[in-house]
Amino acid sequence: MNADGSVTVTGIGYGYFVGGGGFENDSFFATFRPGGPHVGGFDFADAGFPAGLYDTESITHGAITITR
């Protein structure tokens, strides 16, 4: 858990692309932010992202709730 109330998870993952191809044994991180529409969301990056860059997504319906 981070000081701002978000949670960061890291690991090794795999995935497949709709158009074909994929990846495996790929290190990644995701930081989840609590909140409702346009506040809650997550940042994601894997080994293919340049250092310091990541994909940011926000939710449009519902909410992310983080509890201990």
CSV table of C-alpha atoms in Angstrom, one decimal:
chain,number,residue,atom,x,y,z
A,1,MET,CA,0.0,0.0,0.0
A,2,ASN,CA,1.3,3.4,-0.9
A,3,ALA,CA,1.2,6.6,1.2
A,4,ASP,CA,-1.6,8.1,-1.1
A,5,GLY,CA,-3.9,5.2,-0.5
A,6,SER,CA,-3.2,3.4,-3.8
A,7,VAL,CA,-1.8,-0.1,-4.1
A,8,THR,CA,1.0,-1.3,-6.3
A,9,VAL,CA,1.3,-4.9,-7.4
A,10,THR,CA,4.3,-6.4,-9.4
A,11,GLY,CA,4.9,-9.7,-11.0
A,12,ILE,CA,5.6,-11.7,-14.1
A,13,GLY,CA,2.8,-12.0,-16.6
A,14,TYR,CA,1.7,-13.2,-20.1
A,15,GLY,CA,-0.8,-11.9,-22.6
A,16,TYR,CA,-2.2,-12.3,-26.1
A,17,PHE,CA,-3.1,-9.6,-28.5
A,18,VAL,CA,-6.4,-9.6,-30.5
A,19,GLY,CA,-4.6,-9.2,-33.8
A,20,GLY,CA,-2.2,-12.1,-33.0
A,21,GLY,CA,1.0,-12.6,-31.1
A,22,GLY,CA,1.7,-12.2,-27.4
A,23,PHE,CA,4.2,-12.2,-24.7
A,24,GLU,CA,5.3,-14.3,-21.7
A,25,ASN,CA,7.6,-14.0,-18.7
A,26,ASP,CA,7.1,-10.3,-18.8
A,27,SER,CA,7.7,-8.2,-15.7
A,28,PHE,CA,5.0,-5.6,-15.0
A,29,PHE,CA,3.6,-3.3,-12.3
A,30,ALA,CA,0.0,-2.0,-11.8
A,31,THR,CA,-0.9,0.8,-9.4
A,32,PHE,CA,-4.6,0.9,-8.5
A,33,ARG,CA,-6.2,4.2,-7.3
A,34,PRO,CA,-9.4,4.1,-5.3
A,35,GLY,CA,-12.3,6.3,-6.3
A,36,GLY,CA,-15.4,6.6,-8.5
A,37,PRO,CA,-15.8,7.5,-12.2
A,38,HIS,CA,-12.8,9.5,-13.6
A,39,VAL,CA,-11.0,9.3,-10.2
A,40,GLY,CA,-10.4,5.6,-9.6
A,41,GLY,CA,-8.2,3.8,-12.1
A,42,PHE,CA,-4.8,2.2,-12.6
A,43,ASP,CA,-1.4,2.8,-14.1
A,44,PHE,CA,0.2,-0.2,-15.9
A,45,ALA,CA,3.7,-0.8,-17.4
A,46,ASP,CA,5.6,-3.8,-18.4
A,47,ALA,CA,9.2,-4.4,-19.6
A,48,GLY,CA,8.3,-3.1,-23.1
A,49,PHE,CA,7.6,0.4,-21.8
A,50,PRO,CA,10.4,2.9,-21.8
A,51,ALA,CA,11.6,3.7,-18.3
A,52,GLY,CA,9.3,6.2,-16.5
A,53,LEU,CA,6.4,5.7,-18.9
A,54,TYR,CA,3.2,3.8,-18.3
A,55,ASP,CA,-0.4,3.5,-19.4
A,56,THR,CA,-3.0,5.3,-17.3
A,57,GLU,CA,-6.7,4.2,-17.3
A,58,SER,CA,-9.6,5.6,-15.4
A,59,ILE,CA,-12.9,3.9,-14.7
A,60,THR,CA,-16.2,5.3,-16.1
A,61,HIS,CA,-18.7,3.3,-14.0
A,62,GLY,CA,-18.6,2.0,-10.5
A,63,ALA,CA,-15.7,2.5,-8.2
A,64,ILE,CA,-12.4,1.0,-6.9
A,65,THR,CA,-12.4,0.4,-3.2
A,66,ILE,CA,-9.2,-0.6,-1.5
A,67,THR,CA,-9.3,-2.1,2.0
A,68,ARG,CA,-6.7,-3.6,4.3
